[in-house]
Structure formats: C-alpha cells, structure tokens
C-alpha cells in the first residue's frame, strides 16, 4: 500500500512504552523500575484527541508502542521529520533515565536496560533525547512541538541548547515536570495527570501553546501535583522563538487519507544566558505570543546506542512516488557511519546531507535512496587512542575500555581534522589491529588557522586581513599593545585538533613549563572552560563583559559567514594568518574492521564507494569550499608536533587543586539526595579530577559562634574517584538542626588554598554548592564586603553553584562573590550538573588524561 504521509504538511509521531522486559526487581544490576500501564492510555488519548481536532490525517499520525524496536522508532522519527513541512509533533511517555552529568536523557523502549560503566550509566535499546532533538531540528517543518510526559522531562530544556540557534527557534517544548525530578506513574487505570489534562484542554479548544502551558500549570497548582520525591511539581514551557505564535492547528487543508496508521511491530521475545518561561498558574487563557529561551549551542557528541541501531535499521520512508506516478516499494537505505572532529562536524554533515539529497549515485532506478550517512564526532585525542589501543573493545567492550559507549559505533569512515592524526591512530609497532585504516587517505579542502581580530582593534594595531608573513607571537604583541585588556582565546586542545594547533602556535619559542604556564594565563582568561568549536567561540560573550573584546584563534572557514549567535552584539572581525601555525588538512580515511559482525552487503559497499568518490571529487569538494574551506596551500602539522603540544598543554594546565564546600545545613534537606541533589552534583564533578589532582570536601554547617564553620568530609589529597565517591556517600551528613555560615567558610577556604599554592603553580579552585538559603543571615552585608575584600587579590577563583534559579542575577550576593574572585556563578537547574563538572574539569587533569 502506498505511503501517503507526504500528502500532509503536518506530521506526528507518538511513542508510548507501557511494559519493559527488564525490571530492577529481577534484574537488579541493569533493570528499569517497572511497567507503566498509564502510557498505553496516554497514547490512546493523544491519538484520539489529535484526530478529533482534525489536526493530522490518519496517515500522518504514527504510533510506536511496546512492540516497536529502537530501529523502527528511529526509522519512523527520520521519515516523519523529513516529510513534515508545517507542524511536526513528537510525543513520548514512558520511563526516562538521566545521565549522571545531566548531559543526556535516555528514553528506554521495551527492551531498554542499563549499561553500567565505572563512572556513568548509559542505556541500550533506548532513544537519546539529544539525538531525537537533533533529528527533529533538521526537519523542514515550520514548527516543531515536543511533549514529554516522563521523569526528568525538564532536562530537555538544557539539551535543546545543543542545536544551532536557527533550528532551536522552531521548537516549543511542553514538559511534564522540571529537571532532576521524577513523577509517579499512577495506578495504570487511566492516563497520567499531565497527559489527561493536556488532552482535555485541547479537546476544549485551547490550542495556543502558551495558553495551554499556563492552564496546565494552574491545574498542577490547584490540584497539588507532587513529584515522586514529594516536592512541588512544576510543568515547564520552553519557547524557541519569543515572537512566534504557535498553535496546534492544521498548517493547510490536506486531503483526508483513510489509511490506518502503520505501527512497525516485532515479537516481544525477549537535558548566552537564556530565558526559560516557567509557567505560573494564571487564570484564563492568555493566548498571546510565546516568550522563549535562546539557548547557546554546545557542541555534543552523537554517541553509541542510537547510532548502533542505525547500522542495521536503515532510515527513511519506505514508499516513494517516481516521476511516472507509479508507486514502488523502497527498501530502507543502507547506513554509513562517519566519525569526524568536532570542529568539522557541521561542515561534514552538510556535505553528507547534500550527497543523500542530490547525488545520482545514491538513487536507484526508482528514485529510492540507496544509502544514508550518519555523522558524529568525538574528541580527537580520544579517537586516536581508541583506534591505537582499544579497537578490539569496539567489538568486545570491557569495563576499562568501551569505545562504542564513549565515542560511538564502529565507523566506516573517519575524517580527522588533520592528516597528522592518522599516524597517531595506528597501533604501536606498526602491527595490524582490528581497525584497518586506509594507507593513502584522500585529501579534502583545507583551512588555515587565523587570528580573528575585532576590526576596531586591528585598525589600531595596524593589522590587515591576510598573511602578513609574521609569527603569531608578534601579531599577539601588536593586538595586546592596541587593546591591553583583550584576552586571546582558542578552543579546547583536548577536544578538537584546531585548539591543539592554536596551542602549538602559542607555545612556539617557549622552552620551559613556567613559560608555558605564563602563556596560558596571558593568552586565555584562565578561568573559563574552553569551548569545543570555533562556532561556539565566536558566540561566547567576551570574558571582560559587554564592551570588551577578545581575539580568537580559530580555523579561517569559521569566518566565512556571520555567526548566528542569537544576539545583536556580534563583533565584526578580520582574519590575520600567522606563518607559524599549521592549518587544518582533513582527510578521508576508510576504516575496515576485522571480524565485523554481518560485514558489508554489496549495496552498502557500493554506497560507501559512491560516497567516497562523490565527497573527494568536484561535487563534494564544492560543498566544503562553499562553507569557507580552501584549495590553497597551508603549512601542515606533524604527528610529533601534536603529541608534544598535547603533553606540554597538560603539563601547563595541571594537575589542579580543588576545595569543595557543600552546604549541609537543614535547608538542604530537599536537595541532598539524588542525581540532581548536592551529593549527586559533587560525584559528577569528581569525574573531572584524576589521581594527580588534589581535592577536598568540607561540609558547611555549624552552631552559632563555632570556631570553625565547617567539618572535613574528605581531606585534601589525591583520591581515586571511585573511593572519593564512596567516602562522600558514607561520611557526608546533613545537619538538620544547624545553619550554614557561607561567607566565613569561603574566606577560610580561600586562605587555605592560597597558603598551599605559595610553593607551586597549580591551578586552584574553590567551589561552594548551596541553596543560598543562608546567604542573608544577620550581618550578611558586612560579611559579604569582608569576603570580597579578602578574596579580591588572592588569585583563587570561586565557583558559586547555587541550586536556585535567579541567584546569579547581576548584583546578587553569589554573583558578587564569584565576580570578585574571578570565578563563575551557576544557577540554572537544568544545566547545573554539566556546568559544574565542566568548571572542575578545567582545573583538574581528569581520569582520561
């Protein structure tokens, strides 16, 4: 039967999982909490409500239930996303499991189960929410609505920030509970409260999404909805575009296709400062325009479980119409997996999309797609190490090595940012390994590294765009002379090759560790976690605040177009090319796997060969050049240069010393346990520290007049992270009858680190994790003034991690403390786990080093 979904501009996919094969009560190590019978009622209600509204033709509304595999759900997701032109709706109800660091939300399907590593838990046979949002965001749909009725649903607010701003603006999120909170699944006799109220409102004619969100919040407050933990349950509304009026109404009249929804079945056998609209319980419908959140992008890894599913699944619609009007059945296209450097991911994905859409070699005689390219990225050094040392673990993972979890599935193609990465990835001694990299990688268009100087600064410094034939150090001297307050920033040398090449230029001519440490302080602000890509670097606000200017070291192709940063104060820059910084020279590397399960089908082999021919030929090279790459000459890094520079960087930036202060007073009772509680935040932060780093934990609670406002939970020393987490769990105690004295504790913490740092040059950091409840106790203003005077010149930055939104507003006490000490203030619940872990990782050497 022909698939007529393309006849409707509006498309919907409803996913509801009510039963799970693996339960924690009988599969203690890897099971899920249990079944959710209400999910079945939820999907039935949503389907009947949407059809009753005349919103989607039957053929444009797909339902995936317990019988759908991960492969089938992903295929439906991609096909539905491609077909939508007007409204695209994605609804999910079932279990949701967060990653420890808050960087992911897993949506397990019927056979979903935990995969536990040493420091984190991931989930197999489950959807990654980041991947779902990314796939939806690439749809040509005008409006995208995501409804999540599951635990931790509010995490989606932060995860949406990984998308480019142009894609985020199409989204509206309706989320059943705030981040870091669970919800009770009920008795299963009816739908869950959130979906029940949502469908009733829709049926009553309330189709404006802001109005819907406000009414949902009002009902939640009136009925006293609670989270599983017993706290107040908040419904969350996130609008990507503050000016768009989004209504759940048909985009245009479309013929009603009386075709039963296809449910793919199989046998069971077996999360720039953004604004989130927190809806408040207001009476009546306001129905006005959305106010939304402009989330900064953060480049993220597309990792194992989703991509592994794509290998065997194939994606796309099964039936397409050819030019002669005859219907032909299309088999799912073969999936080719392409691993690349984070700096190249956007450009490579755009080229892969062009291949899928336009290459004649990727179509069969009926116009069906032969192959699809899945593009994902991972830190360059981690990829090289995985190929070099752990390739076998891609097929047979161990507790110590699991590249499929940490990087992604076995790639068919690898495109590193420089040809010098390839020798780093070959096994030591030149022996054969499970992953055979092609001996003669094909070169792709190049991009030099440039100094992106604000135009006004360049004019004062007498610099013009192009190649002045001078080393980087001379150019920086001119820039800093013209703008003494300017910082010079680059991307993270441990994530992307571009950051490592920039570091090679910064270290040129420096002989010792002390010189390189001084270079790090001179050329970066030294306190901010480096971003992963040049696109993010261009959109970062200057470290000195509004009006300040930063000079950036990044690939020239990033300056091809003005960045879409979602704010009007983007700085115009010129590109000055130093003559001693190597450029990016990406190469196409085929990866052949020994003993690969299933091997290559002839169609898949032909697709891979066609893609290589296309990408390395005129059409593929044109895609890179259109995005700012060049066919001209550049200087190239050597493998030895990369290895040496990375070792020097790690020596110059670590090991570090961190003193954690955690508010353990009675006000923290509701924020102590759980992944998003105080102990969970600390345990996640420990991941950025290794055995060479020193760190300690103080519990901050004391009786009035006590000599010491803290107790030592973990002494200052080098700790194994697993031992530190165990000690924290057994020794950290909540003192319900005591209060915190945060400013006195912070003063003593800064003095302690300042004294310990007199004889070394280690990066240091003080972290206070608090609910801010005790920041305004009697005499707080004097104490705050004393603290800022005391810490101003100590050189020990303070991170204020506050578990309360708005605590870091301009002029707030926590913000004053952080700004004065040269640290950061964090107060976004949806990203607190991730942001705190990143701050600590910037100081520590981490377990991966």
XYZ file of C-alpha atoms in Angstrom, residues 194-815:
622
model
C -0.315 15.696 32.735
C -1.481 13.990 29.558
C -5.065 13.736 30.817
C -5.209 17.490 31.497
C -3.422 18.304 28.217
C -5.876 16.298 26.102
C -8.889 17.725 27.936
C -7.681 21.261 27.279
C -7.038 20.514 23.622
C -10.479 18.974 23.245
C -11.994 22.097 24.849
C -10.445 24.259 22.114
C -7.326 25.592 23.847
C -4.801 25.273 21.028
C -2.415 28.149 21.743
C 0.645 26.586 23.357
C 1.387 29.380 25.793
C -2.216 29.351 26.922
C -2.039 25.576 27.239
C 1.104 25.768 29.342
C -0.385 28.317 31.702
C -3.561 26.308 32.147
C -1.553 23.152 32.807
C 0.469 24.988 35.454
C -2.708 26.337 37.033
C -4.189 22.851 37.248
C -0.978 21.425 38.706
C -1.001 24.080 41.413
C -4.715 23.803 42.158
C -4.608 20.014 42.414
C -1.326 19.995 44.327
C 0.627 17.808 41.934
C 3.779 16.456 43.578
C 6.959 14.913 42.274
C 7.906 11.388 43.262
C 10.241 12.966 45.847
C 7.300 14.825 47.404
C 8.283 18.330 46.270
C 6.094 20.721 44.260
C 5.779 19.585 40.662
C 6.365 22.256 38.038
C 5.273 21.983 34.429
C 7.740 23.557 32.012
C 7.131 25.527 28.812
C 10.083 26.437 26.582
C 9.559 28.634 23.515
C 12.349 28.732 20.949
C 11.081 31.917 19.310
C 9.696 34.615 21.640
C 7.770 36.227 18.780
C 6.139 33.209 17.161
C 2.522 32.373 17.884
C 2.385 28.597 17.943
C -0.983 26.872 17.831
C -1.866 23.240 17.388
C -3.833 23.748 14.200
C -3.516 22.359 10.684
C -0.994 24.178 8.525
C -3.192 23.943 5.460
C -6.097 21.942 4.180
C -4.933 18.463 3.271
C -6.894 15.515 1.892
C -8.010 13.051 4.493
C -6.392 9.699 3.808
C -8.348 6.901 5.281
C -5.329 4.721 5.788
C -4.805 3.051 9.104
C -1.675 4.266 10.922
C 1.240 1.946 10.354
C 2.733 0.634 13.568
C 6.010 -1.156 12.987
C 5.895 -4.269 15.107
C 8.084 -7.138 16.150
C 7.766 -10.057 18.500
C 8.429 -9.385 22.172
C 10.681 -12.385 22.815
C 12.596 -11.169 24.918
C 18.904 17.926 29.014
C 24.284 33.330 26.087
C 22.103 33.270 29.151
C 18.754 32.052 28.108
C 15.246 32.727 29.249
C 13.083 29.782 30.165
C 9.430 30.531 30.628
C 8.467 28.868 33.870
C 4.718 28.903 33.606
C 2.780 30.269 36.518
C -0.754 29.320 37.430
C -2.721 32.181 35.870
C -6.487 32.007 35.448
C -7.936 32.024 31.979
C -6.242 31.730 28.600
C -3.863 34.446 27.594
C -3.277 33.095 24.091
C -0.609 35.694 23.356
C 2.764 35.298 21.769
C 5.387 32.994 23.149
C 8.237 34.160 25.253
C 11.179 31.840 24.927
C 14.599 30.696 25.531
C 17.597 31.499 23.400
C 19.988 28.712 24.324
C 23.688 28.892 23.459
C 24.798 25.974 21.354
C 27.160 23.495 22.857
C 28.702 21.000 20.662
C 27.875 17.485 21.637
C 28.927 14.009 20.844
C 26.393 11.792 18.985
C 27.229 8.551 20.675
C 26.828 4.852 20.744
C 23.400 3.443 21.319
C 21.359 5.477 18.824
C 23.969 5.127 16.117
C 24.468 1.408 16.635
C 20.787 0.988 15.960
C 21.102 2.836 12.680
C 23.608 0.273 11.360
C 21.069 -2.453 10.831
C 17.948 -0.367 10.691
C 18.317 1.951 7.749
C 16.163 5.022 7.826
C 13.758 6.926 5.609
C 10.335 6.365 4.198
C 9.618 3.000 2.678
C 7.478 4.115 -0.220
C 8.084 6.992 -2.596
C 6.467 8.065 -5.865
C 8.605 8.125 -9.011
C 8.279 10.567 -11.839
C 5.947 8.320 -13.807
C 3.429 8.355 -10.998
C 3.822 4.649 -10.256
C 4.338 3.503 -6.691
C 7.473 1.486 -5.955
C 8.488 -0.134 -2.702
C 11.770 1.251 -1.364
C 13.915 -0.834 0.923
C 15.452 1.016 3.884
C 18.646 2.772 2.751
C 21.977 1.381 3.917
C 23.586 3.380 6.709
C 27.228 4.546 6.519
C 28.759 5.745 9.799
C 31.156 8.685 9.625
C 33.262 9.797 12.591
C 34.878 13.225 12.479
C 36.457 16.013 14.539
C 34.018 18.259 16.469
C 35.295 21.275 14.517
C 34.323 19.650 11.234
C 31.027 18.061 12.236
C 28.706 20.755 10.849
C 30.535 21.001 7.521
C 30.807 17.240 7.083
C 27.145 16.725 7.964
C 26.104 19.371 5.431
C 28.150 17.620 2.745
C 26.668 14.241 3.703
C 23.148 15.695 3.510
C 23.926 17.047 0.044
C 25.091 13.588 -1.037
C 21.905 11.984 0.237
C 19.696 14.579 -1.457
C 21.414 15.221 -4.789
C 23.889 12.518 -5.739
C 22.599 10.457 -8.632
C 24.802 7.600 -7.439
C 22.725 7.446 -4.254
C 19.438 6.741 -6.041
C 18.255 3.535 -7.614
C 16.217 3.256 -10.799
C 13.018 4.113 -8.920
C 14.471 7.164 -7.157
C 14.819 5.390 -3.815
C 17.721 6.283 -1.557
C 20.490 3.695 -1.579
C 22.308 4.989 1.498
C 22.237 7.443 4.377
C 25.250 8.938 6.141
C 25.251 9.199 9.941
C 27.772 11.830 11.056
C 29.031 12.047 14.639
C 32.106 13.428 16.364
C 34.336 12.778 19.362
C 37.447 14.392 20.893
C 40.369 13.900 18.529
C 42.860 12.507 21.039
C 40.292 10.087 22.411
C 39.538 8.825 18.902
C 43.231 8.309 18.111
C 43.719 6.388 21.351
C 40.677 4.220 20.684
C 41.973 3.197 17.264
C 45.520 2.739 18.562
C 44.891 0.860 21.793
C 41.241 -0.118 22.169
C 39.978 -1.006 18.697
C 39.213 -4.568 19.786
C 36.993 -3.192 22.559
C 34.728 -1.676 19.912
C 33.614 -5.232 19.179
C 34.226 -6.756 22.626
C 33.964 -3.963 25.256
C 35.447 -4.282 28.712
C 34.855 -2.345 31.895
C 38.039 -0.341 31.253
C 37.511 0.261 27.524
C 34.233 0.761 25.703
C 34.674 2.989 22.621
C 31.123 2.308 21.447
C 29.872 3.966 24.631
C 32.472 6.741 24.856
C 32.870 7.642 21.175
C 30.194 5.979 19.072
C 29.795 2.879 16.914
C 32.486 1.378 14.727
C 32.955 3.959 11.979
C 33.115 3.086 8.300
C 34.761 6.427 7.568
C 36.939 8.674 9.696
C 37.624 12.313 8.744
C 40.177 13.771 11.178
C 40.879 17.486 11.044
C 44.494 16.947 10.015
C 46.406 14.214 8.249
C 48.823 14.133 11.204
C 46.137 12.421 13.293
C 46.238 9.269 11.184
C 49.687 8.028 12.304
C 48.663 8.718 15.923
C 45.801 6.257 15.452
C 47.862 3.345 14.154
C 48.901 0.575 16.590
C 52.309 0.973 18.210
C 54.968 -1.066 16.455
C 53.133 -0.995 13.156
C 51.247 -4.237 13.743
C 47.825 -4.985 12.372
C 44.806 -4.223 14.530
C 41.072 -4.905 14.332
C 40.581 -1.494 12.669
C 42.472 -1.169 9.417
C 42.910 2.465 8.344
C 43.473 3.125 4.669
C 47.156 3.595 3.830
C 46.593 6.530 1.483
C 43.821 8.784 2.856
C 42.322 11.182 0.334
C 42.902 14.885 0.995
C 39.918 17.241 1.323
C 39.877 21.059 1.121
C 41.928 22.819 3.815
C 41.520 25.756 6.165
C 44.356 27.804 7.690
C 44.324 28.813 11.338
C 43.867 32.551 11.738
C 43.849 35.220 14.384
C 40.295 36.624 14.308
C 40.854 40.212 15.480
C 37.998 42.655 16.188
C 38.052 45.131 13.320
C 38.447 48.179 15.587
C 41.401 46.603 17.406
C 43.015 45.538 14.136
C 42.774 49.104 12.848
C 44.551 50.481 15.936
C 47.167 47.716 15.721
C 47.828 48.371 12.038
C 46.813 44.834 11.036
C 45.015 43.896 7.852
C 43.423 40.667 6.695
C 45.565 38.063 5.007
C 49.087 36.735 5.504
C 51.459 39.376 6.846
C 54.310 36.849 6.971
C 54.820 37.195 10.717
C 54.749 34.711 13.611
C 51.830 34.512 15.986
C 53.759 35.933 18.936
C 54.476 39.178 17.035
C 50.845 39.540 15.977
C 49.652 38.988 19.542
C 52.069 41.623 20.807
C 50.537 44.153 18.410
C 46.996 43.204 19.420
C 47.686 43.395 23.156
C 49.503 46.704 22.739
C 46.480 48.149 20.933
C 43.968 46.617 23.381
C 45.690 45.795 26.709
C 42.509 44.352 28.237
C 41.882 41.927 25.403
C 42.071 38.181 26.008
C 43.232 35.790 23.321
C 41.138 32.635 23.267
C 41.160 29.284 21.491
C 39.104 26.118 21.538
C 39.798 23.186 23.851
C 43.083 21.476 22.821
C 41.838 18.203 24.282
C 38.670 18.112 22.194
C 39.405 19.442 18.720
C 42.581 19.465 16.665
C 42.103 23.171 15.915
C 42.642 24.010 19.585
C 45.784 21.882 19.627
C 47.190 23.622 16.539
C 46.447 27.004 18.118
C 48.302 25.880 21.244
C 51.279 24.813 19.139
C 51.491 28.373 17.857
C 51.112 29.860 21.336
C 53.955 27.719 22.668
C 56.351 28.423 19.792
C 59.723 29.513 21.170
C 58.818 28.721 24.802
C 61.258 26.331 26.457
C 60.004 25.552 29.956
C 56.862 24.664 31.888
C 56.866 28.005 33.697
C 56.891 29.894 30.371
C 54.001 27.846 29.062
C 52.036 28.379 32.262
C 52.553 32.123 31.843
C 51.475 31.832 28.204
C 48.268 30.102 29.274
C 47.489 32.923 31.690
C 48.408 35.594 29.152
C 46.526 34.231 26.201
C 43.337 32.984 27.872
C 41.254 34.248 30.738
C 42.411 31.087 32.525
C 39.174 30.586 34.432
C 36.603 29.735 31.811
C 36.164 26.248 30.441
C 37.312 26.276 26.788
C 34.613 25.568 24.240
C 34.846 22.777 21.694
C 34.418 24.523 18.333
C 35.172 27.798 16.615
C 31.455 28.396 16.120
C 30.912 28.347 19.860
C 33.996 30.511 20.355
C 32.626 33.192 18.047
C 29.364 33.247 20.012
C 30.916 33.306 23.506
C 30.445 36.666 25.235
C 33.799 38.370 25.882
C 35.374 37.430 29.195
C 35.541 41.071 30.278
C 31.794 41.595 29.908
C 29.835 43.843 27.489
C 32.087 46.197 25.538
C 35.178 44.036 25.997
C 36.925 42.464 23.022
C 38.550 39.069 22.657
C 40.870 37.973 19.878
C 40.287 34.407 18.745
C 42.463 31.665 17.281
C 40.295 29.504 15.041
C 40.038 27.990 11.556
C 39.509 30.536 8.789
C 36.398 28.791 7.458
C 34.522 29.835 10.611
C 34.639 33.450 9.408
C 33.027 32.695 6.046
C 29.640 33.886 7.307
C 28.499 35.958 10.247
C 27.759 33.553 13.104
C 24.140 33.071 14.128
C 24.577 33.712 17.852
C 21.055 34.830 18.651
C 22.074 38.249 19.923
C 22.749 41.595 18.207
C 26.227 42.336 19.604
C 28.269 40.015 17.369
C 31.717 41.534 16.787
C 32.992 42.052 13.233
C 36.446 40.510 12.877
C 39.205 40.260 10.301
C 41.323 37.161 9.700
C 45.084 37.575 10.080
C 47.043 34.410 9.246
C 50.235 33.744 11.261
C 53.006 31.993 9.391
C 53.932 29.576 12.200
C 50.565 27.946 12.994
C 49.667 24.824 10.977
C 46.229 24.635 9.405
C 43.504 22.019 9.110
C 44.004 19.496 6.318
C 41.200 16.933 6.754
C 41.454 13.585 5.025
C 39.004 10.828 4.094
C 40.047 7.603 5.833
C 38.314 4.303 5.098
C 38.062 2.011 8.141
C 37.842 -1.731 7.591
C 37.053 -3.967 10.541
C 38.317 -7.484 11.051
C 35.625 -9.949 12.117
C 32.891 -7.320 11.805
C 29.519 -8.857 12.530
C 27.453 -9.062 9.377
C 30.061 -7.474 7.139
C 29.110 -5.317 4.166
C 26.277 -6.018 1.828
C 27.051 -5.367 -1.802
C 24.683 -2.369 -1.749
C 26.355 -0.960 1.327
C 29.802 -1.435 -0.189
C 28.668 0.272 -3.381
C 27.131 3.115 -1.364
C 30.332 3.655 0.579
C 32.405 3.688 -2.592
C 29.959 6.084 -4.243
C 30.091 8.399 -1.243
C 33.905 8.407 -1.189
C 34.032 9.154 -4.916
C 31.475 11.951 -4.553
C 32.920 13.569 -1.416
C 36.526 13.555 -2.622
C 35.504 14.633 -6.115
C 34.397 18.012 -7.506
C 30.872 17.977 -6.037
C 31.961 17.053 -2.535
C 34.901 19.469 -2.550
C 32.491 22.198 -3.683
C 30.412 21.625 -0.533
C 33.465 22.310 1.645
C 34.568 25.358 -0.363
C 31.072 26.857 -0.135
C 31.495 26.712 3.660
C 34.805 28.587 3.670
C 37.385 25.892 3.108
C 40.117 26.461 0.547
C 42.080 24.535 -2.023
C 45.196 26.623 -1.426
C 48.372 25.688 0.393
C 48.873 25.672 4.154
C 51.584 24.508 6.497
C 50.775 21.106 7.987
C 51.353 19.774 11.479
C 53.368 16.645 12.109
C 52.316 13.782 14.334
C 55.241 14.543 16.638
C 54.079 18.180 16.886
C 50.613 17.086 18.006
C 51.892 14.642 20.616
C 54.422 17.117 22.011
C 51.987 20.038 22.169
C 49.300 17.989 23.909
C 51.775 16.785 26.534
C 53.007 20.356 27.078
C 49.461 21.654 27.438
C 48.582 19.066 30.050
C 51.762 19.883 31.933
C 50.995 23.614 31.828
C 47.384 23.304 32.960
C 47.503 20.629 35.624
C 47.378 18.942 37.968
C 44.990 21.122 39.927
C 43.729 21.620 43.451
C 40.017 21.986 44.287
C 38.303 22.612 47.598
C 34.603 21.767 47.548
C 32.298 23.345 50.132
C 28.829 21.837 50.336
C 26.056 23.432 52.361
C 25.000 20.655 54.756
C 22.539 22.702 56.811
C 18.897 21.825 57.342
C 17.670 23.949 54.431
C 19.295 21.466 52.045
C 17.095 18.563 53.135
C 15.106 18.506 49.883
C 18.226 18.958 47.731
C 20.620 16.457 49.275
C 19.985 13.096 47.616
C 19.527 12.013 44.009
C 21.446 12.634 40.783
C 20.489 16.313 40.822
C 20.965 16.717 44.565
C 24.066 18.010 46.323
C 25.765 14.622 46.614
C 24.994 13.747 43.001
C 26.419 17.076 41.806
C 29.634 16.508 43.752
C 30.040 12.952 42.497
C 29.595 14.120 38.905
C 32.166 16.884 39.448
C 34.715 14.322 40.666
C 34.844 12.902 37.124
C 36.909 15.886 36.026
C 39.601 15.059 38.572
C 42.281 12.395 38.463
C 44.669 10.836 40.937
C 47.290 13.537 40.249
C 44.866 16.262 41.277
C 44.298 17.155 44.917
C 40.852 17.877 46.266
C 38.896 18.027 49.497
C 35.286 18.366 50.612
C 34.078 20.468 53.558
C 30.565 20.247 54.932
C 29.400 23.786 55.748
C 27.094 23.792 58.774
C 27.854 24.949 62.286
C 26.379 26.200 65.521
C 26.360 29.954 66.142
C 29.740 31.110 67.437
C 31.601 27.932 66.457
C 35.333 28.425 65.864
C 35.199 26.540 62.600
C 32.215 26.915 60.220
C 32.814 23.589 58.511
C 33.678 19.937 59.020
C 36.095 17.936 56.870
C 34.354 15.223 54.870
C 37.247 14.415 52.525
C 40.795 15.605 53.321
C 42.966 17.405 50.757
C 44.814 14.691 48.859
C 44.943 12.818 45.582
C 41.967 10.435 45.526
C 40.710 7.672 43.320
C 37.351 8.971 42.063
C 35.504 5.785 42.992
C 36.970 5.910 46.510
C 36.113 9.598 46.818
C 32.516 8.950 45.806
C 32.212 6.115 48.293
C 33.659 8.260 51.084
C 31.312 11.088 50.220
C 28.334 8.761 50.398
C 29.319 7.378 53.794
C 30.692 10.475 55.567
C 28.773 13.452 54.171
C 25.957 14.178 56.611
C 23.049 16.582 56.611
C 22.720 18.585 59.859
C 19.065 19.498 60.050
C 19.452 21.486 63.274
C 22.348 23.678 62.077
C 22.742 26.615 59.711
C 25.473 27.438 57.200
C 27.889 30.347 57.565
C 28.891 30.540 53.882
C 30.948 33.730 53.789
C 33.132 32.768 56.755
C 33.653 29.288 55.285
C 34.562 30.726 51.897
C 37.097 33.085 53.444
C 38.823 30.226 55.261
C 38.753 28.074 52.105
C 40.440 30.764 50.002
C 43.076 31.317 52.701
C 43.743 27.571 52.817
C 44.314 27.252 49.076
C 46.316 30.467 48.865
C 48.680 29.126 51.538
C 49.014 25.734 49.822
C 49.698 27.389 46.474
C 52.617 29.541 47.631
C 55.190 26.944 46.639
C 53.706 25.666 43.372
C 51.909 26.904 40.313
C 48.890 24.606 40.308
C 45.519 25.758 39.023
C 43.236 26.134 42.060
C 39.514 26.457 42.622
C 37.041 26.828 45.469
C 33.509 25.549 44.839
C 30.526 26.325 47.078
C 27.443 24.209 46.450
C 24.452 25.752 48.227
C 20.757 26.571 48.098
C 21.596 30.214 49.019
C 19.231 29.995 51.986
C 21.809 31.241 54.495
C 23.432 33.954 52.384
C 21.432 36.712 54.110
C 21.711 35.745 57.752
C 22.171 38.586 60.309
C 25.207 40.709 59.431
C 25.445 39.235 55.928
C 26.187 42.539 54.174
C 29.270 43.204 56.306
C 30.393 39.601 55.951
C 29.983 39.795 52.174
C 32.007 43.011 51.979
C 34.750 41.473 54.129
C 34.823 38.351 51.960
C 35.126 40.220 48.665
C 37.919 42.408 50.089
C 39.664 39.309 51.387
C 39.488 37.322 48.135
C 39.986 40.086 45.589
C 43.753 39.642 45.177
C 44.285 36.072 46.383
C 44.221 34.599 42.855
C 41.913 31.755 43.911
C 38.735 31.708 41.798
C 35.417 30.785 43.414
C 32.603 28.947 41.668
C 29.232 29.577 43.284
C 26.963 26.660 42.349
C 23.527 27.694 43.600
C 20.581 25.299 43.442
C 18.081 28.118 42.972
C 17.209 29.935 39.750
C 17.974 33.656 39.728
C 20.662 33.508 42.420
C 23.281 34.676 39.907
C 21.472 37.799 38.747
C 23.576 40.932 38.468
C 24.275 42.345 41.938
C 23.152 39.209 43.789
C 25.487 38.102 46.626
C 26.541 34.865 44.915
C 27.330 36.746 41.720
